[in-house]
Coordinates of C-alpha atoms and ligand atoms in Angstrom, one line a residue:
M1 CA 11.3 -26.6 -13.2
E2 CA 7.9 -26.8 -11.4
V3 CA 5.8 -23.7 -12.1
G4 CA 6.4 -21.0 -9.5
V5 CA 8.3 -23.2 -7.1
K6 CA 11.6 -21.7 -6.1
K7 CA 13.9 -24.5 -5.5
E8 CA 16.8 -22.1 -5.2
M9 CA 16.1 -19.0 -3.4
I10 CA 18.1 -16.1 -2.0
I11 CA 16.6 -14.0 0.7
V12 CA 17.4 -10.3 0.9
L13 CA 17.0 -8.9 4.4
D14 CA 16.2 -5.2 4.1
F15 CA 17.8 -2.9 6.6
G16 CA 16.3 0.2 5.1
G17 CA 18.9 1.0 2.4
Q18 CA 17.9 2.9 -0.6
Y19 CA 19.2 0.3 -3.0
N20 CA 17.6 -2.9 -1.6
Q21 CA 15.3 -3.4 -4.6
L22 CA 18.4 -3.2 -6.8
V23 CA 20.0 -6.0 -4.8
A24 CA 17.1 -8.3 -5.6
R25 CA 17.1 -7.2 -9.2
R26 CA 20.8 -8.0 -9.7
V27 CA 20.4 -11.4 -8.1
R28 CA 17.7 -12.2 -10.5
E29 CA 19.8 -11.0 -13.4
C30 CA 22.0 -13.9 -12.3
N31 CA 18.9 -16.1 -13.0
V32 CA 18.5 -16.8 -9.3
Y33 CA 15.2 -16.3 -7.6
C34 CA 15.2 -14.0 -4.7
E35 CA 12.8 -12.4 -2.3
I36 CA 13.1 -9.3 0.0
Y37 CA 12.0 -9.4 3.6
S38 CA 12.2 -6.8 6.4
Y39 CA 14.9 -7.4 8.9
K40 CA 12.1 -7.9 11.4
I41 CA 11.3 -11.3 9.9
D42 CA 11.3 -14.1 12.4
I43 CA 14.3 -16.5 12.0
Q44 CA 12.0 -19.5 12.0
K45 CA 10.4 -18.2 8.8
I46 CA 13.9 -18.0 7.2
K47 CA 14.6 -21.5 8.3
D48 CA 11.3 -22.7 6.8
M49 CA 12.1 -21.1 3.5
N50 CA 15.5 -22.8 3.5
P51 CA 17.2 -20.3 1.2
K52 CA 20.5 -21.1 -0.5
G53 CA 21.9 -17.7 0.7
I54 CA 21.0 -14.6 2.6
I55 CA 22.0 -11.0 1.7
L56 CA 21.8 -8.2 4.2
T57 CA 21.3 -4.8 2.6
G58 CA 22.6 -1.4 3.5
G59 CA 20.8 1.0 5.8
P60 CA 20.9 4.5 7.1
N61 CA 21.9 3.7 10.7
S62 CA 25.1 3.1 12.7
C63 CA 24.9 -0.5 13.8
Y64 CA 26.5 0.2 17.2
E65 CA 23.9 2.7 18.2
E66 CA 21.1 1.8 20.6
G67 CA 17.9 0.9 18.8
A68 CA 19.7 0.4 15.4
P69 CA 18.2 -2.4 13.3
T70 CA 19.8 -5.7 14.1
Y71 CA 19.4 -9.5 13.8
S72 CA 19.9 -12.6 15.9
K73 CA 23.4 -14.0 15.9
E74 CA 21.8 -17.3 15.0
L75 CA 21.4 -16.1 11.4
F76 CA 25.2 -16.6 11.0
E77 CA 25.1 -20.0 12.4
L78 CA 22.5 -21.6 10.2
G79 CA 25.1 -23.0 7.8
I80 CA 23.6 -20.8 5.0
P81 CA 26.0 -18.4 3.3
V82 CA 25.4 -14.8 4.3
L83 CA 26.6 -11.7 2.4
G84 CA 26.4 -8.3 4.2
L85 CA 26.4 -5.1 2.1
C86 CA 27.3 -1.7 3.6
Y87 CA 25.2 -1.6 6.8
G88 CA 24.8 -5.3 6.5
D89 CA 28.6 -5.7 6.3
Q90 CA 29.1 -3.7 9.4
L91 CA 26.3 -5.3 11.3
M92 CA 27.6 -8.8 10.6
N93 CA 31.0 -7.9 11.9
H94 CA 29.5 -6.0 14.8
I95 CA 27.3 -8.9 15.9
L96 CA 30.2 -11.3 15.5
G97 CA 32.6 -9.3 17.6
G98 CA 34.4 -7.1 15.2
R99 CA 34.8 -3.3 15.7
V100 CA 32.7 -0.8 13.7
E101 CA 33.2 2.9 14.2
K102 CA 32.9 6.2 12.6
A103 CA 35.3 6.3 9.7
P104 CA 37.9 9.1 9.8
V105 CA 37.1 9.8 6.1
R106 CA 33.7 9.6 4.7
E107 CA 33.9 7.7 1.4
Y108 CA 31.3 8.7 -1.1
G109 CA 31.1 8.1 -4.8
K110 CA 33.1 6.1 -7.4
I111 CA 36.2 4.8 -5.7
E112 CA 39.0 2.5 -6.9
V113 CA 38.9 -0.6 -4.7
M114 CA 41.7 -3.2 -4.4
V115 CA 40.2 -6.6 -4.3
N116 CA 41.9 -9.9 -3.7
P117 CA 40.9 -12.1 -6.7
S118 CA 41.6 -15.3 -4.8
S119 CA 38.5 -14.6 -2.7
P120 CA 35.5 -16.5 -4.1
L121 CA 33.7 -13.1 -4.0
F122 CA 36.1 -11.5 -6.4
E123 CA 36.9 -14.3 -8.7
G124 CA 37.5 -12.9 -12.2
V125 CA 36.9 -9.3 -10.8
G126 CA 39.2 -6.4 -11.5
S127 CA 42.4 -6.1 -13.4
K128 CA 46.1 -5.5 -12.6
A129 CA 46.0 -2.4 -14.7
G130 CA 46.9 0.8 -12.9
K131 CA 49.0 1.3 -9.8
P132 CA 47.6 -0.6 -6.8
V133 CA 46.5 1.7 -4.0
K134 CA 48.9 1.2 -1.2
S135 CA 47.3 -0.1 1.9
E136 CA 48.1 1.9 5.0
F137 CA 46.7 -0.9 7.0
D138 CA 48.4 -4.0 8.2
L139 CA 45.5 -6.4 8.4
E140 CA 45.6 -10.1 8.2
G141 CA 44.6 -11.3 4.8
H142 CA 45.9 -8.3 2.9
S143 CA 48.1 -9.6 0.2
D144 CA 49.9 -8.1 -2.7
N145 CA 47.7 -10.1 -5.0
V146 CA 45.2 -7.3 -5.7
N147 CA 43.2 -6.3 -8.7
S148 CA 41.6 -2.9 -9.0
T149 CA 38.0 -2.2 -9.8
Q150 CA 35.7 0.7 -9.6
C151 CA 33.1 0.6 -6.9
W152 CA 30.4 2.8 -5.4
M153 CA 31.0 3.7 -1.8
S154 CA 28.6 5.5 0.5
H155 CA 29.4 5.1 4.2
N156 CA 30.2 7.1 7.4
D157 CA 31.2 4.1 9.5
Y158 CA 33.7 1.4 8.7
I159 CA 35.0 -1.8 10.1
S160 CA 38.3 -1.0 11.9
K161 CA 38.7 -4.6 13.0
P162 CA 37.0 -7.5 11.4
A163 CA 35.3 -10.1 13.5
S164 CA 37.3 -13.1 14.5
G165 CA 37.7 -15.6 11.7
F166 CA 37.3 -12.9 9.0
V167 CA 40.1 -11.6 6.8
S168 CA 40.0 -8.4 4.8
V169 CA 39.9 -9.2 1.1
A170 CA 39.5 -5.6 -0.3
H171 CA 40.6 -2.2 0.7
T172 CA 40.8 1.4 -0.4
S173 CA 43.2 4.1 0.7
D174 CA 40.7 5.1 3.3
C175 CA 39.0 1.9 4.2
P176 CA 41.0 -1.0 5.6
V177 CA 38.1 -3.5 5.2
A178 CA 36.2 -2.8 2.0
A179 CA 35.3 -6.5 2.0
A180 CA 35.9 -9.3 4.4
E181 CA 35.3 -13.0 4.4
N182 CA 35.2 -15.9 6.8
R183 CA 35.3 -18.5 4.1
E184 CA 34.9 -21.5 6.4
A185 CA 31.7 -20.1 7.9
G186 CA 30.4 -19.0 4.5
L187 CA 30.2 -15.4 5.7
Y188 CA 31.1 -12.5 3.4
A189 CA 30.9 -8.7 3.9
I190 CA 31.2 -5.9 1.4
Q191 CA 31.4 -2.2 2.4
F192 CA 30.6 -0.8 -1.0
H193 CA 27.5 -1.3 -3.1
P194 CA 27.8 -4.1 -5.7
E195 CA 24.1 -3.6 -6.6
V196 CA 24.5 -0.1 -8.2
L197 CA 25.8 0.2 -11.7
H198 CA 28.6 2.5 -10.7
T199 CA 30.2 -0.6 -9.2
V200 CA 31.3 -1.8 -12.6
E201 CA 31.7 -5.4 -11.7
G202 CA 29.0 -5.5 -9.0
T203 CA 26.8 -8.0 -10.8
K204 CA 29.8 -10.3 -11.3
M205 CA 30.4 -10.1 -7.5
L206 CA 26.8 -10.9 -6.6
G207 CA 26.9 -13.7 -9.2
N208 CA 30.0 -15.1 -7.5
F209 CA 28.1 -15.1 -4.2
V210 CA 24.8 -16.6 -5.4
R211 CA 26.3 -19.1 -7.8
G212 CA 29.8 -19.8 -6.7
I213 CA 29.4 -19.5 -2.9
C214 CA 25.7 -20.4 -2.4
G215 CA 25.8 -23.0 -5.2
C216 CA 22.7 -21.8 -7.1
S217 CA 22.6 -23.2 -10.6
G218 CA 21.0 -20.1 -12.0
D219 CA 18.2 -21.8 -14.0
W220 CA 15.4 -19.4 -12.9
R221 CA 13.8 -17.8 -15.9
M222 CA 10.5 -16.1 -16.5
D223 CA 10.0 -17.5 -20.0
S224 CA 10.0 -21.0 -18.6
F225 CA 7.0 -20.1 -16.4
V226 CA 5.1 -18.7 -19.3
E227 CA 5.8 -21.7 -21.5
T228 CA 4.9 -24.2 -18.8
S229 CA 1.8 -22.4 -17.8
V230 CA 0.5 -22.1 -21.3
K231 CA 0.9 -25.8 -21.7
E232 CA -0.8 -26.5 -18.4
I233 CA -3.7 -24.2 -19.1
K234 CA -4.3 -25.7 -22.6
D235 CA -4.3 -29.2 -21.1
R236 CA -6.7 -28.3 -18.3
V237 CA -9.1 -26.1 -20.3
G238 CA -9.3 -28.2 -23.4
D239 CA -12.0 -26.6 -25.5
G240 CA -13.8 -25.1 -22.5
K241 CA -14.8 -21.5 -22.0
V242 CA -13.1 -19.3 -19.4
L243 CA -14.4 -16.1 -17.8
L244 CA -12.2 -13.5 -16.2
A245 CA -13.0 -10.3 -14.4
L246 CA -10.4 -7.9 -15.8
S247 CA -9.7 -4.9 -13.6
G248 CA -6.9 -3.5 -15.6
G249 CA -4.5 -4.0 -12.6
V250 CA -1.3 -5.9 -13.0
D251 CA -2.4 -9.3 -11.9
S252 CA -5.6 -9.6 -13.9
S253 CA -4.0 -8.0 -17.0
V254 CA -1.1 -10.5 -16.9
L255 CA -3.6 -13.3 -16.4
A256 CA -5.6 -12.1 -19.4
A257 CA -2.5 -12.1 -21.5
L258 CA -1.4 -15.5 -20.4
L259 CA -4.9 -17.1 -20.9
S260 CA -5.1 -15.4 -24.3
K261 CA -1.8 -16.9 -25.3
A262 CA -3.0 -20.4 -24.2
I263 CA -6.6 -20.5 -25.3
G264 CA -7.3 -17.4 -27.4
S265 CA -11.0 -16.6 -27.9
Q266 CA -12.2 -19.3 -25.5
L267 CA -11.5 -16.5 -23.0
T268 CA -13.9 -13.7 -22.3
C269 CA -12.7 -10.8 -20.2
V270 CA -15.3 -8.5 -18.5
F271 CA -14.0 -5.1 -17.6
V272 CA -16.2 -3.2 -15.3
D273 CA -15.4 0.5 -15.5
H274 CA -16.9 1.8 -12.3
G275 CA -16.1 5.4 -13.1
L276 CA -13.6 5.5 -10.2
M277 CA -10.5 4.7 -12.3
R278 CA -7.6 7.1 -12.8
K279 CA -7.7 9.5 -15.7
N280 CA -7.8 7.8 -19.1
E281 CA -7.4 4.4 -17.4
G282 CA -10.6 2.8 -18.8
D283 CA -9.6 3.7 -22.3
E284 CA -6.1 2.4 -21.8
V285 CA -7.3 -1.0 -20.7
E286 CA -9.6 -1.1 -23.7
G287 CA -6.7 -0.1 -25.9
V288 CA -4.6 -3.0 -24.8
F289 CA -7.3 -5.7 -24.6
G290 CA -10.1 -4.5 -26.8
K291 CA -10.4 -4.7 -30.6
A292 CA -7.5 -2.4 -31.2
G293 CA -5.1 -4.4 -29.0
N294 CA -2.9 -7.4 -29.8
F295 CA -4.6 -10.1 -27.7
D296 CA -6.8 -12.8 -29.0
L297 CA -9.8 -12.8 -26.6
N298 CA -13.3 -11.5 -26.2
F299 CA -13.4 -8.2 -24.4
V300 CA -16.5 -6.8 -22.8
R301 CA -16.3 -3.3 -21.3
V302 CA -19.2 -2.2 -19.1
N303 CA -19.3 1.5 -18.4
A304 CA -21.0 1.5 -15.1
G305 CA -19.9 4.9 -13.7
S306 CA -23.3 6.5 -13.5
R307 CA -24.7 3.4 -11.8
Y308 CA -22.0 3.7 -9.1
Y309 CA -22.4 7.4 -8.6
A310 CA -26.1 6.9 -8.1
K311 CA -25.5 4.3 -5.5
L312 CA -22.9 6.4 -3.8
K313 CA -25.0 9.5 -3.6
G314 CA -25.1 10.9 -0.1
I315 CA -22.9 8.2 1.3
E316 CA -20.0 9.4 3.4
E317 CA -19.1 6.5 5.7
P318 CA -15.9 4.9 4.3
E319 CA -16.8 1.3 5.0
Q320 CA -20.3 1.8 3.5
K321 CA -18.7 3.2 0.4
R322 CA -16.4 0.3 0.1
K323 CA -19.3 -2.1 0.6
I324 CA -21.4 -0.4 -2.0
I325 CA -18.6 -0.4 -4.6
G326 CA -17.9 -4.1 -3.9
E327 CA -21.5 -5.1 -4.1
E328 CA -22.2 -3.1 -7.2
F329 CA -19.2 -4.8 -8.9
I330 CA -20.7 -8.2 -8.2
R331 CA -24.1 -7.1 -9.5
V332 CA -22.7 -5.7 -12.8
F333 CA -20.4 -8.7 -13.3
E334 CA -23.2 -11.1 -12.6
E335 CA -25.4 -9.4 -15.2
E336 CA -22.7 -9.7 -17.8
A337 CA -21.9 -13.3 -16.9
K338 CA -25.6 -14.2 -17.4
K339 CA -25.4 -12.8 -20.9
I340 CA -22.4 -15.0 -21.6
G341 CA -24.1 -18.1 -20.1
K342 CA -22.5 -21.1 -18.6
V343 CA -18.7 -21.1 -18.6
D344 CA -16.4 -24.0 -17.7
F345 CA -13.8 -22.0 -15.7
L346 CA -13.6 -18.8 -13.8
A347 CA -10.1 -17.4 -13.9
Q348 CA -8.8 -15.5 -10.9
G349 CA -5.6 -13.4 -10.7
T350 CA -4.7 -14.6 -7.2
I351 CA -1.0 -14.3 -6.6
Y352 CA 1.2 -15.8 -3.8
P353 CA 1.0 -12.9 -1.3
D354 CA -2.8 -13.1 -1.5
V355 CA -2.6 -16.8 -0.6
V356 CA -0.3 -16.1 2.2
E357 CA -2.3 -13.2 3.5
S358 CA -5.6 -15.1 3.5
G359 CA -3.8 -17.9 5.3
L360 CA -2.7 -15.6 8.0
G361 CA -6.3 -14.4 8.5
G362 CA -6.0 -11.0 6.8
E363 CA -5.2 -8.5 9.5
S364 CA -5.8 -5.7 7.0
A365 CA -9.3 -6.9 6.3
V366 CA -10.3 -5.9 9.7
I367 CA -9.1 -2.4 9.1
K368 CA -10.5 -2.0 5.6
S369 CA -12.7 -4.5 3.8
H370 CA -10.6 -5.1 0.7
H371 CA -12.5 -5.3 -2.6
N372 CA -11.2 -8.1 -4.6
V373 CA -12.9 -10.7 -6.8
G374 CA -13.0 -13.3 -4.0
G375 CA -16.7 -12.9 -3.8
L376 CA -17.4 -13.8 -7.4
P377 CA -17.6 -17.6 -7.3
D378 CA -21.1 -17.5 -5.7
Y379 CA -22.5 -15.5 -8.5
V380 CA -21.2 -17.1 -11.6
D381 CA -22.2 -20.4 -13.2
F382 CA -18.9 -22.3 -13.7
K383 CA -17.4 -25.6 -13.0
E384 CA -13.9 -24.9 -11.8
I385 CA -11.6 -22.0 -10.8
I386 CA -8.2 -21.6 -12.4
E387 CA -5.5 -19.5 -10.8
P388 CA -2.4 -19.8 -12.9
L389 CA -0.5 -17.0 -11.0
R390 CA -1.0 -18.3 -7.5
N391 CA 2.6 -19.3 -7.0
L392 CA 4.1 -16.1 -8.3
F393 CA 5.2 -13.0 -6.5
K394 CA 4.4 -9.6 -7.7
D395 CA 7.6 -8.9 -9.5
E396 CA 7.5 -12.3 -11.2
V397 CA 4.0 -11.5 -12.3
R398 CA 5.4 -8.3 -13.8
K399 CA 8.2 -10.1 -15.6
A400 CA 5.7 -12.6 -17.0
G401 CA 3.6 -9.6 -18.2
L402 CA 6.6 -8.2 -20.1
E403 CA 7.3 -11.6 -21.5
L404 CA 3.8 -11.8 -22.7
G405 CA 4.0 -8.5 -24.5
L406 CA 2.1 -6.2 -22.2
P407 CA 3.1 -2.6 -22.3
E408 CA 5.6 -1.6 -19.6
Y409 CA 3.4 1.2 -18.1
L410 CA 0.7 -1.4 -17.4
V411 CA 3.0 -4.0 -16.0
N412 CA 4.9 -1.6 -13.8
R413 CA 1.9 0.2 -12.4
Q414 CA 1.8 1.0 -8.8
P415 CA -0.9 -0.6 -6.8
F416 CA -4.4 0.8 -7.3
P417 CA -7.1 -0.3 -4.9
G418 CA -10.2 -2.1 -6.1
P419 CA -12.6 0.6 -4.9
G420 CA -10.4 3.1 -6.9
L421 CA -10.9 6.8 -6.4
G422 CA -13.9 6.0 -4.2
I423 CA -11.5 5.7 -1.3
R424 CA -9.4 8.6 -2.3
I425 CA -12.3 11.0 -2.1
I426 CA -13.1 11.7 1.5
G427 CA -16.8 11.9 2.1
E428 CA -19.5 11.7 -0.6
V429 CA -18.3 10.6 -4.1
T430 CA -19.7 12.7 -7.0
A431 CA -18.8 12.9 -10.7
E432 CA -17.4 16.4 -10.1
K433 CA -15.1 15.3 -7.3
V434 CA -13.9 12.3 -9.4
A435 CA -12.9 14.6 -12.2
I436 CA -11.0 16.9 -9.8
V437 CA -9.0 14.0 -8.3
Q438 CA -8.4 12.4 -11.6
D439 CA -6.9 15.6 -13.0
A440 CA -4.8 16.4 -10.0
D441 CA -3.6 12.8 -9.7
Y442 CA -2.6 12.8 -13.4
I443 CA -0.5 15.9 -12.9
Y444 CA 1.2 14.6 -9.8
R445 CA 2.0 11.2 -11.4
E446 CA 3.2 12.9 -14.6
E447 CA 5.6 15.2 -12.7
I448 CA 7.0 12.4 -10.4
G449 CA 7.4 10.2 -13.5
K450 CA 9.3 13.0 -15.3
A451 CA 11.6 13.7 -12.4
A452 CA 12.3 10.1 -11.8
E453 CA 13.1 9.5 -15.4
E454 CA 15.5 12.4 -15.5
H455 CA 17.3 11.1 -12.4
K456 CA 17.6 7.7 -13.9
K457 CA 19.1 9.1 -17.1
N458 CA 21.7 11.0 -15.0
F459 CA 22.5 8.4 -12.4
G460 CA 21.4 5.1 -13.8
V461 CA 19.2 4.3 -10.8
E462 CA 15.9 5.5 -9.5
P463 CA 16.0 8.5 -7.1
S464 CA 16.3 7.5 -3.4
W465 CA 13.0 9.3 -2.8
M466 CA 11.1 7.3 -5.4
P467 CA 7.8 6.3 -3.7
N468 CA 6.4 2.8 -4.0
Q469 CA 3.0 4.3 -4.1
Y470 CA 1.9 7.9 -4.8
F471 CA -1.4 9.6 -5.7
A472 CA -3.5 12.6 -5.2
A473 CA -6.6 12.4 -3.0
L474 CA -9.4 14.9 -2.4
S475 CA -10.0 16.1 1.1
N476 CA -13.6 17.0 2.0
M477 CA -12.3 20.4 3.1
R478 CA -13.1 23.6 1.3
S479 CA -11.4 26.8 2.3
V480 CA -11.0 30.4 1.4
G481 CA -8.3 31.4 -1.1
V482 CA -7.6 34.1 -3.6
M483 CA -7.1 33.7 -7.3
G484 CA -6.5 36.8 -9.4
D485 CA -8.5 39.4 -7.5
E486 CA -11.2 36.9 -6.6
R487 CA -12.0 35.2 -3.4
T488 CA -12.3 31.4 -3.9
Y489 CA -13.9 28.8 -1.8
D490 CA -12.6 25.5 -3.1
Y491 CA -11.4 22.0 -2.3
A492 CA -8.0 21.0 -1.0
V493 CA -6.1 18.3 -2.8
V494 CA -3.9 16.1 -0.7
L495 CA -0.7 14.5 -2.1
R496 CA 0.4 11.1 -0.7
A497 CA 3.7 9.4 -1.4
V498 CA 5.0 6.5 0.6
K499 CA 8.1 4.3 0.7
T500 CA 7.2 0.7 1.7
I501 CA 8.1 -2.8 0.9
D502 CA 5.1 -4.8 2.1
F503 CA 2.5 -2.0 2.2
M504 CA 1.8 -3.1 5.8
T505 CA 4.0 -0.3 7.2
A506 CA 5.1 2.8 5.3
E507 CA 7.0 6.0 5.6
A508 CA 6.3 9.3 3.8
A509 CA 8.6 9.5 0.8
D510 CA 11.0 12.5 0.9
I511 CA 9.9 14.1 -2.4
P512 CA 12.1 17.1 -3.3
F513 CA 10.3 20.3 -2.4
T514 CA 10.9 22.0 -5.7
L515 CA 9.1 19.1 -7.3
L516 CA 6.2 19.5 -4.9
Q517 CA 6.0 23.2 -5.8
T518 CA 5.8 22.4 -9.5
V519 CA 3.0 19.9 -8.8
M520 CA 1.2 22.5 -6.6
N521 CA 1.5 25.2 -9.3
R522 CA 0.2 22.9 -12.0
I523 CA -2.7 21.6 -10.0
I524 CA -3.8 25.1 -8.9
N525 CA -3.5 26.4 -12.5
E526 CA -4.9 23.4 -14.4
V527 CA -7.6 21.9 -12.1
R528 CA -10.7 23.9 -11.5
G529 CA -12.3 23.7 -8.1
V530 CA -9.0 23.4 -6.2
N531 CA -7.3 26.3 -4.3
R532 CA -5.0 24.4 -1.9
V533 CA -2.5 21.5 -2.2
M534 CA -1.4 19.7 0.9
M535 CA 1.2 17.0 1.5
D536 CA 0.3 14.1 3.8
V537 CA 3.5 13.1 5.6
T538 CA 1.9 10.5 7.9
S539 CA 3.6 7.2 8.2
K540 CA 1.7 3.9 8.4
P541 CA 0.8 3.2 11.2
P542 CA -0.8 5.4 12.4
G543 CA -2.1 6.5 9.0
T544 CA -3.1 4.0 6.3
I545 CA -1.9 4.5 2.8
E546 CA -5.3 5.1 1.3
F547 CA -7.6 7.6 3.0
E548 CA -10.7 5.6 3.5
Ligands
XMP1 P1 -3.9 0.8 3.2 O1 -4.8 1.9 2.8 O2 -4.7 -0.3 3.9 O3 -3.4 0.1 1.9 O4 -2.7 1.2 4.0 C1 -2.4 -0.9 1.8 C2 -2.3 -1.2 0.3 O5 -3.5 -1.9 -0.1 C3 -4.1 -1.1 -1.2 N1 -5.5 -1.2 -0.9 C4 -6.4 -2.0 -1.5 N2 -6.2 -2.8 -2.6 N3 -8.5 -3.3 -2.6 C5 -7.2 -3.5 -3.1 O6 -7.1 -4.3 -4.0 C6 -8.8 -2.5 -1.5 O7 -9.9 -2.4 -1.1 C7 -7.6 -1.8 -1.0 N4 -7.5 -0.9 0.0 C8 -6.2 -0.5 0.0 C9 -3.5 0.3 -1.1 O8 -3.6 0.9 -2.3 C10 -2.1 0.0 -0.6 O9 -1.3 -0.4 -1.7

């Protein structure tokens, strides 16, 4: 298989459901490549990608209400198999002329579902064991040939009449159409959630869809990417020298690990610690890639914090701060590169979304000048650029990282901007403010991590509120407070937590209030210089995710 090229792809259209990431995950567990897109994606883009199948996720709305997320009917006429899940199942039937309405009984939780094993969706699913639930409903397609299987239901609406051409192929005692199919048109709909583990045979059902119905061969594997890339890099680099600016972020870390596997000590990684990293982060990066780590490479750490603080002294304007941080990075890197001398290759951790974004003209760049290593080529003496990750998507990069033996906490890190805490401190950046925000952020991340872990242990899935990005920032506001019997005049920490897929738009994550209170208490008690903790609930737009 050609590196990074997805010859068989499933597209997941996200309608806002809490389990959509799980859908993608389960599809990949079937060794079929898949990508998630917002339901707002243009149909032409879908046609251009030419997927083997499309899955519509669940969502919180009622599809018959005005303004509810919807899609063009054309989607179902492309000749590409479509599977709707929960909201997606209702929406498909609604668009195609079926009837969706509020269900008389709200089904929630683990429920025994009667499935028809002669449907391609349910091939090999369920067993005859137990007494079949009697159907109260006389719908076309219902047959006595039913198996029972445990599924996870969570719905207020239901399909009371499937669209023309569909037959019901699953039911429960309260739901006449727990699944429906229009086999001829390649359209399938499931009311429950096959993607969550409580649906015991959910992955089998999704496998039936992506392999059986869509015809994917299921040969997508991350280890094949690593293997092929290592060989390609070896062939291309020969005995040449490679230089990499390692930020400690996911992409450059995975690239370092991949290059190390391919060419070992022909690789030099320069890690510029700009003093704006999260708490302990610089040491963590050094722990993984430095002498104590397991990777064969040359690791150079430059502790440039005080240089950056000096440059940032008195600077309050966000864009100026970003510019200074970016320029200083290039200067420090250039100095180090000079020490190393001529190299043959400069490696860059460009990944596919970067390629796409720059191709589109980079709308976000107008809002904030992003600090990436794009500016480096002008400053380093090298012959060629290598970008082995340029065809990969983020989660593929993460998989490759795990495959390469990187620690999970590093591989699954949330995004962290190049200018680091410099853009999470409003106004002037000082060493004191950096220390405050580092400590507050550490506590916040620790508490969210603990709560999420606990939830996962109990329910087998991440909590629905789990943010895609969360951090503490430091406002430039000081206000009066009271601590013990003393008046205080200290900073306010702002907590941010957002749910987003593409980071272009975002909603504030619904973090449990008790969790926020725990975080607030710990920050006030453990971080000196803070007497207030605030929560930023702004969506994007109008807010951005970062503060500056
Ligand atoms: P904003 O703040 O623009 O952030 O809503 C969207 C996403 O981009 C990240 N971000 C950056 N990443 N360099 C980066 O590499 C940057 O300068 C930068 N600014 C924002 C941000 O963390 C969020 O994930």
